[in-house]
């Protein structure tokens, strides 16, 4: 069962959501049907572990790698195949030397030697006996790999280390000593029988084949476990990378991470929460409900609290210093459409532009590209931009509106028009200012953050995906 448990762990590393209950179901199902039939095992595991159609491709890929050694129903095993086609000893260099030393031996005897040497000569090491008897080493390799915790492999530099450890656990050290002793005897011209010479020639060849088999197995496990761990570590790193320092080559991957984080957050807040049978007792409704029972409180009524979806107005500075953060903030926000459907979006460098319809009519990635090309990268004028916002949207703000401003408050020594921002604060439910710079940089140079912060409910740094996710999580939680 450890074998299946490690496979489930690999699926989790690849991003499949598998609960402990589903893991137990898979283990119970495999214990009933077994692993002898590859397609049957695959079907059973897919039914118990895969819930989303988009995860089926990942499952099929990992199953193909992980169960590569699992035989098909009618597939002959290695031992049967070898018995049907005896090995020609002339293909082995040391076997050919033995034949030259024993020129009087007939060809029939040579052909039978590989199949019958076990009865005439036997290896002293356990691994040597297994190889001489042509045992299938697949299970032994799997057990040795499990004992060495091969599923913990992370770096490609660990592959040779695990190959060595697995070979040692299989008994390679004893076999090597045995072969070394045999070679020393041969160099000292000690008398050897044909069976002994053939035995050790075949053992050397089969040891090389075993080494190759172990190497392939470790490579296979590296692809299953380490690759997914590497991608997960990279994703974790990218969630903490400063968005304004993100390379163009990483945009596409970051977009997927943003949308994944937004889907996760949307799933947590996709239903309106209604408080029932807890909290504050509604005395008036409780008395009315029990009027028929002469005041006896058979039925209680509780005050219900409905959590409404927030109404959002987002304003993004898309000047050169902030445009990258604005791109991903808007992407995150519009990936939450199921739980935040009421969104008005504005962008500015110097002129305030409403882009709500553009973001709704086009694919989000295309719309963001258009916004950045048309209005991004220019110098900033907060005073002019806020004056434009006041004329376009100030009258629409109410006590149900959350206003989110993304900007570094660097105004190139101009008038910041804090009087308009004060009106925004007084008319809204709350105002959040997200600054992509670290706090120590606020109010340095041409930054006027301290002029705006008194008129904000909260001022927070917003430099990476983790920050964005935490901010919107709090917005949804306390709306």
GROMACS .gro file of C-alpha atoms in nm:
model
  479
    1UNK     CA    1   0.000   0.000   0.000
    2UNK     CA    2   0.301   0.232   0.043
    3UNK     CA    3   0.346   0.203  -0.334
    4UNK     CA    4  -0.004   0.344  -0.398
    5UNK     CA    5   0.033   0.602  -0.120
    6UNK     CA    6   0.345   0.742  -0.288
    7UNK     CA    7   0.155   0.762  -0.618
    8UNK     CA    8  -0.123   0.956  -0.447
    9UNK     CA    9   0.142   1.186  -0.302
   10UNK     CA   10   0.278   1.248  -0.653
   11UNK     CA   11  -0.071   1.339  -0.774
   12UNK     CA   12  -0.109   1.585  -0.488
   13UNK     CA   13   0.228   1.740  -0.575
   14UNK     CA   14   0.099   1.782  -0.931
   15UNK     CA   15  -0.198   1.982  -0.801
   16UNK     CA   16  -0.480   1.726  -0.787
   17UNK     CA   17  -0.710   1.788  -0.487
   18UNK     CA   18  -0.724   1.448  -0.313
   19UNK     CA   19  -0.873   1.421   0.034
   20UNK     CA   20  -0.774   1.159   0.294
   21UNK     CA   21  -1.112   0.988   0.244
   22UNK     CA   22  -1.051   0.959  -0.130
   23UNK     CA   23  -0.705   0.819  -0.061
   24UNK     CA   24  -0.855   0.550   0.161
   25UNK     CA   25  -1.113   0.469  -0.108
   26UNK     CA   26  -0.834   0.425  -0.363
   27UNK     CA   27  -0.633   0.199  -0.131
   28UNK     CA   28  -0.940  -0.015  -0.053
   29UNK     CA   29  -1.031  -0.041  -0.422
   30UNK     CA   30  -0.677  -0.147  -0.522
   31UNK     CA   31  -0.669  -0.405  -0.242
   32UNK     CA   32  -0.981  -0.560  -0.397
   33UNK     CA   33  -0.886  -0.560  -0.766
   34UNK     CA   34  -0.506  -0.581  -0.730
   35UNK     CA   35  -0.242  -0.441  -0.963
   36UNK     CA   36  -0.205  -0.741  -1.194
   37UNK     CA   37  -0.410  -0.579  -1.471
   38UNK     CA   38  -0.276  -0.240  -1.567
   39UNK     CA   39  -0.591  -0.096  -1.729
   40UNK     CA   40  -0.814  -0.217  -1.447
   41UNK     CA   41  -0.588  -0.057  -1.186
   42UNK     CA   42  -0.578   0.265  -1.388
   43UNK     CA   43  -0.957   0.282  -1.417
   44UNK     CA   44  -1.011   0.216  -1.047
   45UNK     CA   45  -0.758   0.478  -0.939
   46UNK     CA   46  -0.897   0.735  -1.183
   47UNK     CA   47  -1.252   0.682  -1.055
   48UNK     CA   48  -1.147   0.731  -0.692
   49UNK     CA   49  -0.886   1.008  -0.729
   50UNK     CA   50  -0.976   1.229  -1.027
   51UNK     CA   51  -1.267   1.469  -0.984
   52UNK     CA   52  -1.203   1.726  -1.257
   53UNK     CA   53  -1.176   1.655  -1.627
   54UNK     CA   54  -0.880   1.891  -1.663
   55UNK     CA   55  -0.683   1.674  -1.415
   56UNK     CA   56  -0.722   1.356  -1.621
   57UNK     CA   57  -0.426   1.439  -1.846
   58UNK     CA   58  -0.196   1.484  -1.545
   59UNK     CA   59  -0.321   1.156  -1.396
   60UNK     CA   60  -0.262   0.964  -1.721
   61UNK     CA   61   0.092   1.102  -1.755
   62UNK     CA   62   0.192   1.020  -1.397
   63UNK     CA   63   0.026   0.677  -1.410
   64UNK     CA   64   0.220   0.592  -1.727
   65UNK     CA   65   0.548   0.686  -1.558
   66UNK     CA   66   0.478   0.539  -1.215
   67UNK     CA   67   0.334   0.207  -1.332
   68UNK     CA   68   0.566   0.159  -1.630
   69UNK     CA   69   0.676  -0.178  -1.490
   70UNK     CA   70   0.322  -0.310  -1.440
   71UNK     CA   71   0.267  -0.594  -1.689
   72UNK     CA   72  -0.025  -0.623  -1.926
   73UNK     CA   73  -0.260  -0.922  -1.874
   74UNK     CA   74  -0.115  -1.134  -2.154
   75UNK     CA   75   0.242  -1.003  -2.134
   76UNK     CA   76   0.497  -1.281  -2.069
   77UNK     CA   77   0.730  -1.212  -1.784
   78UNK     CA   78   1.101  -1.171  -1.829
   79UNK     CA   79   1.183  -1.518  -1.704
   80UNK     CA   80   0.949  -1.690  -1.949
   81UNK     CA   81   1.088  -1.483  -2.234
   82UNK     CA   82   1.443  -1.581  -2.148
   83UNK     CA   83   1.350  -1.945  -2.120
   84UNK     CA   84   1.192  -1.944  -2.467
   85UNK     CA   85   1.508  -1.793  -2.621
   86UNK     CA   86   1.827  -1.920  -2.459
   87UNK     CA   87   2.122  -1.684  -2.466
   88UNK     CA   88   2.396  -1.760  -2.715
   89UNK     CA   89   2.713  -1.778  -2.508
   90UNK     CA   90   2.929  -1.660  -2.794
   91UNK     CA   91   2.783  -1.313  -2.739
   92UNK     CA   92   2.959  -1.295  -2.399
   93UNK     CA   93   3.334  -1.214  -2.412
   94UNK     CA   94   3.424  -1.420  -2.108
   95UNK     CA   95   3.203  -1.704  -2.233
   96UNK     CA   96   3.403  -1.704  -2.559
   97UNK     CA   97   3.728  -1.725  -2.360
   98UNK     CA   98   3.593  -2.025  -2.171
   99UNK     CA   99   3.507  -2.195  -2.497
  100UNK     CA  100   3.858  -2.140  -2.634
  101UNK     CA  101   4.008  -2.296  -2.321
  102UNK     CA  102   3.771  -2.591  -2.350
  103UNK     CA  103   3.792  -2.655  -2.724
  104UNK     CA  104   3.677  -3.016  -2.684
  105UNK     CA  105   3.336  -2.910  -2.540
  106UNK     CA  106   3.055  -2.958  -2.789
  107UNK     CA  107   2.830  -2.672  -2.912
  108UNK     CA  108   2.528  -2.843  -2.756
  109UNK     CA  109   2.689  -2.831  -2.415
  110UNK     CA  110   2.770  -2.460  -2.456
  111UNK     CA  111   2.413  -2.377  -2.556
  112UNK     CA  112   2.279  -2.564  -2.253
  113UNK     CA  113   2.527  -2.410  -2.009
  114UNK     CA  114   2.341  -2.081  -1.956
  115UNK     CA  115   2.019  -2.263  -1.872
  116UNK     CA  116   2.179  -2.534  -1.658
  117UNK     CA  117   2.474  -2.368  -1.483
  118UNK     CA  118   2.262  -2.317  -1.174
  119UNK     CA  119   2.261  -2.691  -1.112
  120UNK     CA  120   2.639  -2.722  -1.156
  121UNK     CA  121   2.765  -2.398  -0.995
  122UNK     CA  122   2.592  -2.144  -0.776
  123UNK     CA  123   2.668  -1.790  -0.661
  124UNK     CA  124   2.743  -1.734  -0.294
  125UNK     CA  125   2.575  -1.391  -0.269
  126UNK     CA  126   2.198  -1.352  -0.241
  127UNK     CA  127   2.182  -1.108  -0.533
  128UNK     CA  128   2.400  -1.338  -0.740
  129UNK     CA  129   2.162  -1.630  -0.680
  130UNK     CA  130   1.861  -1.413  -0.775
  131UNK     CA  131   2.029  -1.306  -1.097
  132UNK     CA  132   2.149  -1.655  -1.183
  133UNK     CA  133   1.792  -1.785  -1.142
  134UNK     CA  134   1.660  -1.501  -1.364
  135UNK     CA  135   1.426  -1.369  -1.096
  136UNK     CA  136   1.220  -1.062  -1.183
  137UNK     CA  137   1.388  -0.779  -0.989
  138UNK     CA  138   1.111  -0.524  -1.041
  139UNK     CA  139   0.945  -0.579  -0.703
  140UNK     CA  140   1.280  -0.588  -0.520
  141UNK     CA  141   1.381  -0.257  -0.682
  142UNK     CA  142   1.049  -0.098  -0.582
  143UNK     CA  143   1.084  -0.219  -0.223
  144UNK     CA  144   1.445  -0.099  -0.200
  145UNK     CA  145   1.347   0.239  -0.343
  146UNK     CA  146   1.066   0.269  -0.091
  147UNK     CA  147   1.303   0.182   0.194
  148UNK     CA  148   1.544   0.453   0.073
  149UNK     CA  149   1.253   0.703   0.048
  150UNK     CA  150   1.311   0.767  -0.322
  151UNK     CA  151   0.989   0.971  -0.339
  152UNK     CA  152   1.174   1.247  -0.149
  153UNK     CA  153   1.405   1.311  -0.445
  154UNK     CA  154   1.417   1.682  -0.539
  155UNK     CA  155   1.739   1.756  -0.730
  156UNK     CA  156   1.875   1.584  -1.041
  157UNK     CA  157   2.212   1.557  -0.864
  158UNK     CA  158   2.053   1.308  -0.625
  159UNK     CA  159   1.984   1.050  -0.895
  160UNK     CA  160   2.326   0.880  -0.883
  161UNK     CA  161   2.313   0.880  -0.504
  162UNK     CA  162   1.980   0.695  -0.503
  163UNK     CA  163   2.099   0.450  -0.769
  164UNK     CA  164   2.396   0.362  -0.547
  165UNK     CA  165   2.178   0.326  -0.235
  166UNK     CA  166   1.925   0.101  -0.408
  167UNK     CA  167   2.196  -0.121  -0.554
  168UNK     CA  168   2.355  -0.152  -0.209
  169UNK     CA  169   2.021  -0.246  -0.054
  170UNK     CA  170   1.973  -0.513  -0.321
  171UNK     CA  171   2.306  -0.670  -0.216
  172UNK     CA  172   2.537  -0.532  -0.484
  173UNK     CA  173   2.833  -0.502  -0.247
  174UNK     CA  174   2.845  -0.878  -0.183
  175UNK     CA  175   2.803  -0.955  -0.553
  176UNK     CA  176   3.086  -0.719  -0.649
  177UNK     CA  177   3.316  -0.882  -0.394
  178UNK     CA  178   3.224  -1.222  -0.535
  179UNK     CA  179   3.295  -1.111  -0.893
  180UNK     CA  180   3.618  -0.943  -0.783
  181UNK     CA  181   3.733  -1.263  -0.616
  182UNK     CA  182   3.648  -1.460  -0.930
  183UNK     CA  183   3.849  -1.225  -1.150
  184UNK     CA  184   4.149  -1.249  -0.915
  185UNK     CA  185   4.134  -1.628  -0.930
  186UNK     CA  186   4.118  -1.610  -1.308
  187UNK     CA  187   4.420  -1.379  -1.322
  188UNK     CA  188   4.613  -1.621  -1.100
  189UNK     CA  189   4.541  -1.901  -1.354
  190UNK     CA  190   4.351  -2.108  -1.101
  191UNK     CA  191   4.153  -2.395  -1.249
  192UNK     CA  192   3.787  -2.317  -1.323
  193UNK     CA  193   3.512  -2.536  -1.459
  194UNK     CA  194   3.313  -2.436  -1.765
  195UNK     CA  195   3.007  -2.389  -1.544
  196UNK     CA  196   3.190  -2.153  -1.306
  197UNK     CA  197   3.333  -1.944  -1.586
  198UNK     CA  198   2.996  -1.920  -1.757
  199UNK     CA  199   2.821  -1.841  -1.430
  200UNK     CA  200   3.036  -1.541  -1.349
  201UNK     CA  201   3.029  -1.417  -1.709
  202UNK     CA  202   2.650  -1.419  -1.703
  203UNK     CA  203   2.640  -1.259  -1.357
  204UNK     CA  204   2.854  -0.969  -1.476
  205UNK     CA  205   2.623  -0.911  -1.769
  206UNK     CA  206   2.308  -0.938  -1.559
  207UNK     CA  207   2.451  -0.708  -1.293
  208UNK     CA  208   2.509  -0.445  -1.565
  209UNK     CA  209   2.149  -0.495  -1.681
  210UNK     CA  210   2.025  -0.459  -1.323
  211UNK     CA  211   2.223  -0.138  -1.281
  212UNK     CA  212   2.064   0.000  -1.597
  213UNK     CA  213   1.720  -0.109  -1.474
  214UNK     CA  214   1.772   0.069  -1.141
  215UNK     CA  215   1.899   0.382  -1.318
  216UNK     CA  216   1.590   0.389  -1.540
  217UNK     CA  217   1.366   0.343  -1.238
  218UNK     CA  218   1.530   0.631  -1.049
  219UNK     CA  219   1.503   0.853  -1.359
  220UNK     CA  220   1.136   0.762  -1.384
  221UNK     CA  221   1.072   0.845  -1.019
  222UNK     CA  222   1.260   1.172  -1.057
  223UNK     CA  223   1.023   1.274  -1.337
  224UNK     CA  224   0.725   1.180  -1.121
  225UNK     CA  225   0.823   1.346  -0.794
  226UNK     CA  226   1.104   1.598  -0.839
  227UNK     CA  227   0.962   1.773  -1.146
  228UNK     CA  228   0.632   1.848  -0.972
  229UNK     CA  229   0.809   1.954  -0.653
  230UNK     CA  230   1.032   2.184  -0.856
  231UNK     CA  231   0.731   2.345  -1.022
  232UNK     CA  232   0.559   2.384  -0.685
  233UNK     CA  233   0.868   2.544  -0.530
  234UNK     CA  234   0.892   2.775  -0.829
  235UNK     CA  235   0.526   2.873  -0.792
  236UNK     CA  236   0.576   2.943  -0.423
  237UNK     CA  237   0.876   3.158  -0.509
  238UNK     CA  238   0.685   3.349  -0.778
  239UNK     CA  239   0.402   3.426  -0.536
  240UNK     CA  240   0.651   3.628  -0.334
  241UNK     CA  241   0.839   3.790  -0.621
  242UNK     CA  242   0.791   4.167  -0.657
  243UNK     CA  243   0.549   4.213  -0.944
  244UNK     CA  244   0.719   4.530  -1.064
  245UNK     CA  245   1.041   4.329  -1.110
  246UNK     CA  246   0.879   4.038  -1.292
  247UNK     CA  247   1.041   3.937  -1.620
  248UNK     CA  248   0.833   3.939  -1.939
  249UNK     CA  249   0.906   3.567  -1.983
  250UNK     CA  250   0.727   3.493  -1.653
  251UNK     CA  251   0.407   3.684  -1.734
  252UNK     CA  252   0.217   3.385  -1.866
  253UNK     CA  253   0.300   3.167  -1.567
  254UNK     CA  254   0.214   3.446  -1.325
  255UNK     CA  255  -0.120   3.493  -1.499
  256UNK     CA  256  -0.201   3.126  -1.436
  257UNK     CA  257  -0.101   3.161  -1.070
  258UNK     CA  258  -0.317   3.473  -1.032
  259UNK     CA  259  -0.620   3.301  -1.182
  260UNK     CA  260  -0.561   2.989  -0.972
  261UNK     CA  261  -0.545   3.198  -0.652
  262UNK     CA  262  -0.859   3.387  -0.755
  263UNK     CA  263  -1.050   3.063  -0.822
  264UNK     CA  264  -0.949   2.933  -0.481
  265UNK     CA  265  -1.069   3.251  -0.315
  266UNK     CA  266  -1.390   3.254  -0.518
  267UNK     CA  267  -1.468   2.897  -0.412
  268UNK     CA  268  -1.438   2.997  -0.046
  269UNK     CA  269  -1.679   3.289  -0.086
  270UNK     CA  270  -1.907   3.170  -0.366
  271UNK     CA  271  -2.220   3.146  -0.149
  272UNK     CA  272  -2.387   3.412   0.054
  273UNK     CA  273  -2.353   3.310   0.414
  274UNK     CA  274  -2.672   3.308   0.620
  275UNK     CA  275  -2.636   3.268   0.995
  276UNK     CA  276  -2.894   3.026   1.140
  277UNK     CA  277  -2.941   2.871   1.487
  278UNK     CA  278  -2.653   3.063   1.639
  279UNK     CA  279  -2.561   3.416   1.734
  280UNK     CA  280  -2.823   3.656   1.877
  281UNK     CA  281  -3.171   3.537   1.974
  282UNK     CA  282  -3.452   3.725   1.798
  283UNK     CA  283  -3.686   3.776   2.093
  284UNK     CA  284  -3.979   3.922   1.899
  285UNK     CA  285  -3.987   3.643   1.642
  286UNK     CA  286  -3.937   3.376   1.909
  287UNK     CA  287  -4.239   3.499   2.114
  288UNK     CA  288  -4.454   3.515   1.800
  289UNK     CA  289  -4.353   3.165   1.695
  290UNK     CA  290  -4.451   3.020   2.035
  291UNK     CA  291  -4.781   3.204   2.085
  292UNK     CA  292  -4.973   2.883   2.026
  293UNK     CA  293  -4.788   2.708   2.313
  294UNK     CA  294  -4.888   2.953   2.589
  295UNK     CA  295  -4.544   3.110   2.592
  296UNK     CA  296  -4.347   2.786   2.623
  297UNK     CA  297  -4.034   2.822   2.407
  298UNK     CA  298  -4.061   2.517   2.185
  299UNK     CA  299  -3.928   2.706   1.883
  300UNK     CA  300  -3.645   2.957   1.884
  301UNK     CA  301  -3.573   3.219   1.621
  302UNK     CA  302  -3.230   3.373   1.564
  303UNK     CA  303  -3.126   3.696   1.404
  304UNK     CA  304  -2.997   3.620   1.055
  305UNK     CA  305  -2.694   3.803   0.918
  306UNK     CA  306  -2.662   3.808   0.541
  307UNK     CA  307  -2.319   3.878   0.400
  308UNK     CA  308  -2.367   4.070   0.074
  309UNK     CA  309  -2.125   4.073  -0.215
  310UNK     CA  310  -1.915   4.389  -0.213
  311UNK     CA  311  -1.948   4.678  -0.455
  312UNK     CA  312  -1.598   4.771  -0.577
  313UNK     CA  313  -1.446   5.073  -0.748
  314UNK     CA  314  -1.082   5.015  -0.839
  315UNK     CA  315  -0.844   5.289  -0.953
  316UNK     CA  316  -0.506   5.180  -1.092
  317UNK     CA  317  -0.200   5.387  -1.163
  318UNK     CA  318  -0.062   5.245  -1.489
  319UNK     CA  319   0.243   5.468  -1.513
  320UNK     CA  320   0.578   5.304  -1.578
  321UNK     CA  321   0.658   5.234  -1.213
  322UNK     CA  322   0.328   5.065  -1.127
  323UNK     CA  323   0.191   4.919  -1.452
  324UNK     CA  324   0.302   4.560  -1.388
  325UNK     CA  325   0.135   4.545  -1.049
  326UNK     CA  326  -0.180   4.705  -1.195
  327UNK     CA  327  -0.196   4.438  -1.464
  328UNK     CA  328  -0.209   4.152  -1.214
  329UNK     CA  329  -0.435   4.334  -0.968
  330UNK     CA  330  -0.696   4.382  -1.242
  331UNK     CA  331  -0.651   4.023  -1.357
  332UNK     CA  332  -0.708   3.898  -1.002
  333UNK     CA  333  -1.009   4.122  -0.954
  334UNK     CA  334  -1.180   4.017  -1.276
  335UNK     CA  335  -1.112   3.651  -1.200
  336UNK     CA  336  -1.341   3.700  -0.898
  337UNK     CA  337  -1.646   3.789  -1.107
  338UNK     CA  338  -1.858   3.518  -0.943
  339UNK     CA  339  -1.821   3.675  -0.600
  340UNK     CA  340  -1.751   4.039  -0.693
  341UNK     CA  341  -1.981   4.110  -0.989
  342UNK     CA  342  -2.022   4.485  -0.922
  343UNK     CA  343  -1.689   4.636  -1.028
  344UNK     CA  344  -1.606   4.970  -1.189
  345UNK     CA  345  -1.248   5.001  -1.308
  346UNK     CA  346  -1.043   5.313  -1.378
  347UNK     CA  347  -0.683   5.352  -1.493
  348UNK     CA  348  -0.469   5.662  -1.511
  349UNK     CA  349  -0.127   5.807  -1.561
  350UNK     CA  350  -0.236   6.166  -1.588
  351UNK     CA  351  -0.584   6.131  -1.741
  352UNK     CA  352  -0.849   5.918  -1.563
  353UNK     CA  353  -1.001   5.658  -1.799
  354UNK     CA  354  -1.285   5.417  -1.715
  355UNK     CA  355  -1.213   5.072  -1.861
  356UNK     CA  356  -1.507   4.878  -1.716
  357UNK     CA  357  -1.670   4.805  -2.053
  358UNK     CA  358  -1.340   4.719  -2.217
  359UNK     CA  359  -1.264   4.457  -1.950
  360UNK     CA  360  -1.614   4.312  -1.979
  361UNK     CA  361  -1.630   4.299  -2.359
  362UNK     CA  362  -1.287   4.149  -2.432
  363UNK     CA  363  -1.095   3.855  -2.302
  364UNK     CA  364  -0.922   3.975  -1.984
  365UNK     CA  365  -0.567   3.914  -2.111
  366UNK     CA  366  -0.639   4.097  -2.439
  367UNK     CA  367  -0.807   4.386  -2.258
  368UNK     CA  368  -0.514   4.426  -2.019
  369UNK     CA  369  -0.271   4.432  -2.309
  370UNK     CA  370  -0.478   4.705  -2.478
  371UNK     CA  371  -0.490   4.912  -2.158
  372UNK     CA  372  -0.116   4.896  -2.104
  373UNK     CA  373  -0.038   4.984  -2.465
  374UNK     CA  374  -0.277   5.283  -2.479
  375UNK     CA  375  -0.242   5.437  -2.134
  376UNK     CA  376   0.048   5.267  -1.956
  377UNK     CA  377   0.402   5.386  -1.911
  378UNK     CA  378   0.337   5.762  -1.902
  379UNK     CA  379   0.436   6.013  -1.634
  380UNK     CA  380   0.201   6.052  -1.338
  381UNK     CA  381  -0.026   6.343  -1.241
  382UNK     CA  382  -0.243   6.243  -0.944
  383UNK     CA  383  -0.407   6.585  -0.923
  384UNK     CA  384  -0.536   6.579  -1.280
  385UNK     CA  385  -0.637   6.212  -1.251
  386UNK     CA  386  -0.836   6.264  -0.930
  387UNK     CA  387  -1.009   6.567  -1.080
  388UNK     CA  388  -1.119   6.341  -1.366
  389UNK     CA  389  -1.239   6.074  -1.123
  390UNK     CA  390  -1.438   6.334  -0.928
  391UNK     CA  391  -1.630   6.439  -1.238
  392UNK     CA  392  -1.691   6.080  -1.359
  393UNK     CA  393  -1.769   5.875  -1.049
  394UNK     CA  394  -1.779   6.076  -0.727
  395UNK     CA  395  -2.158   6.111  -0.725
  396UNK     CA  396  -2.200   5.733  -0.764
  397UNK     CA  397  -2.013   5.644  -0.445
  398UNK     CA  398  -2.222   5.535  -0.147
  399UNK     CA  399  -2.188   5.358   0.187
  400UNK     CA  400  -2.192   5.019   0.014
  401UNK     CA  401  -1.888   5.098  -0.202
  402UNK     CA  402  -1.530   4.991  -0.135
  403UNK     CA  403  -1.276   5.204  -0.321
  404UNK     CA  404  -0.936   5.049  -0.398
  405UNK     CA  405  -0.653   5.272  -0.515
  406UNK     CA  406  -0.332   5.114  -0.648
  407UNK     CA  407  -0.053   5.368  -0.673
  408UNK     CA  408   0.284   5.479  -0.539
  409UNK     CA  409   0.164   5.838  -0.469
  410UNK     CA  410   0.460   5.981  -0.663
  411UNK     CA  411   0.322   6.298  -0.818
  412UNK     CA  412   0.629   6.462  -0.975
  413UNK     CA  413   0.607   6.754  -0.731
  414UNK     CA  414   0.253   6.846  -0.848
  415UNK     CA  415  -0.068   6.925  -0.658
  416UNK     CA  416  -0.214   6.597  -0.532
  417UNK     CA  417  -0.573   6.728  -0.494
  418UNK     CA  418  -0.621   6.560  -0.157
  419UNK     CA  419  -0.949   6.751  -0.123
  420UNK     CA  420  -1.107   6.520  -0.382
  421UNK     CA  421  -0.964   6.213  -0.210
  422UNK     CA  422  -1.114   6.335   0.116
  423UNK     CA  423  -1.459   6.344  -0.052
  424UNK     CA  424  -1.404   5.990  -0.181
  425UNK     CA  425  -1.328   5.876   0.174
  426UNK     CA  426  -1.633   6.046   0.327
  427UNK     CA  427  -1.881   5.912   0.070
  428UNK     CA  428  -1.755   5.548   0.061
  429UNK     CA  429  -1.791   5.256   0.294
  430UNK     CA  430  -1.412   5.226   0.306
  431UNK     CA  431  -1.104   5.322   0.109
  432UNK     CA  432  -0.799   5.099   0.062
  433UNK     CA  433  -0.473   5.235  -0.075
  434UNK     CA  434  -0.235   4.970  -0.207
  435UNK     CA  435   0.122   5.087  -0.255
  436UNK     CA  436   0.364   4.867  -0.458
  437UNK     CA  437   0.662   5.015  -0.273
  438UNK     CA  438   0.792   4.910   0.067
  439UNK     CA  439   0.693   5.133   0.359
  440UNK     CA  440   1.043   5.272   0.401
  441UNK     CA  441   1.014   5.429   0.054
  442UNK     CA  442   0.690   5.614   0.128
  443UNK     CA  443   0.728   5.994   0.155
  444UNK     CA  444   1.074   5.986  -0.002
  445UNK     CA  445   1.153   6.187  -0.313
  446UNK     CA  446   0.830   6.301  -0.480
  447UNK     CA  447   0.606   6.059  -0.284
  448UNK     CA  448   0.313   6.229  -0.103
  449UNK     CA  449   0.175   5.918   0.064
  450UNK     CA  450   0.132   6.094   0.399
  451UNK     CA  451  -0.109   6.345   0.237
  452UNK     CA  452  -0.345   6.069   0.124
  453UNK     CA  453  -0.315   5.821   0.412
  454UNK     CA  454  -0.535   6.019   0.661
  455UNK     CA  455  -0.821   5.976   0.415
  456UNK     CA  456  -0.785   5.599   0.380
  457UNK     CA  457  -0.939   5.321   0.587
  458UNK     CA  458  -0.624   5.119   0.532
  459UNK     CA  459  -0.289   5.175   0.360
  460UNK     CA  460  -0.102   4.855   0.274
  461UNK     CA  461   0.200   4.751   0.069
  462UNK     CA  462   0.104   4.544  -0.235
  463UNK     CA  463   0.417   4.407  -0.398
  464UNK     CA  464   0.343   4.043  -0.482
  465UNK     CA  465   0.069   3.789  -0.542
  466UNK     CA  466   0.054   3.691  -0.175
  467UNK     CA  467  -0.027   4.051  -0.084
  468UNK     CA  468  -0.305   4.072  -0.345
  469UNK     CA  469  -0.459   3.744  -0.232
  470UNK     CA  470  -0.457   3.849   0.133
  471UNK     CA  471  -0.614   4.187   0.057
  472UNK     CA  472  -0.906   4.046  -0.141
  473UNK     CA  473  -0.955   3.768   0.113
  474UNK     CA  474  -1.013   4.031   0.380
  475UNK     CA  475  -1.243   4.232   0.152
  476UNK     CA  476  -1.464   3.928   0.092
  477UNK     CA  477  -1.455   3.816   0.453
  478UNK     CA  478  -1.567   4.143   0.606
  479UNK     CA  479  -1.796   4.276   0.334
   0.00000   0.00000   0.00000
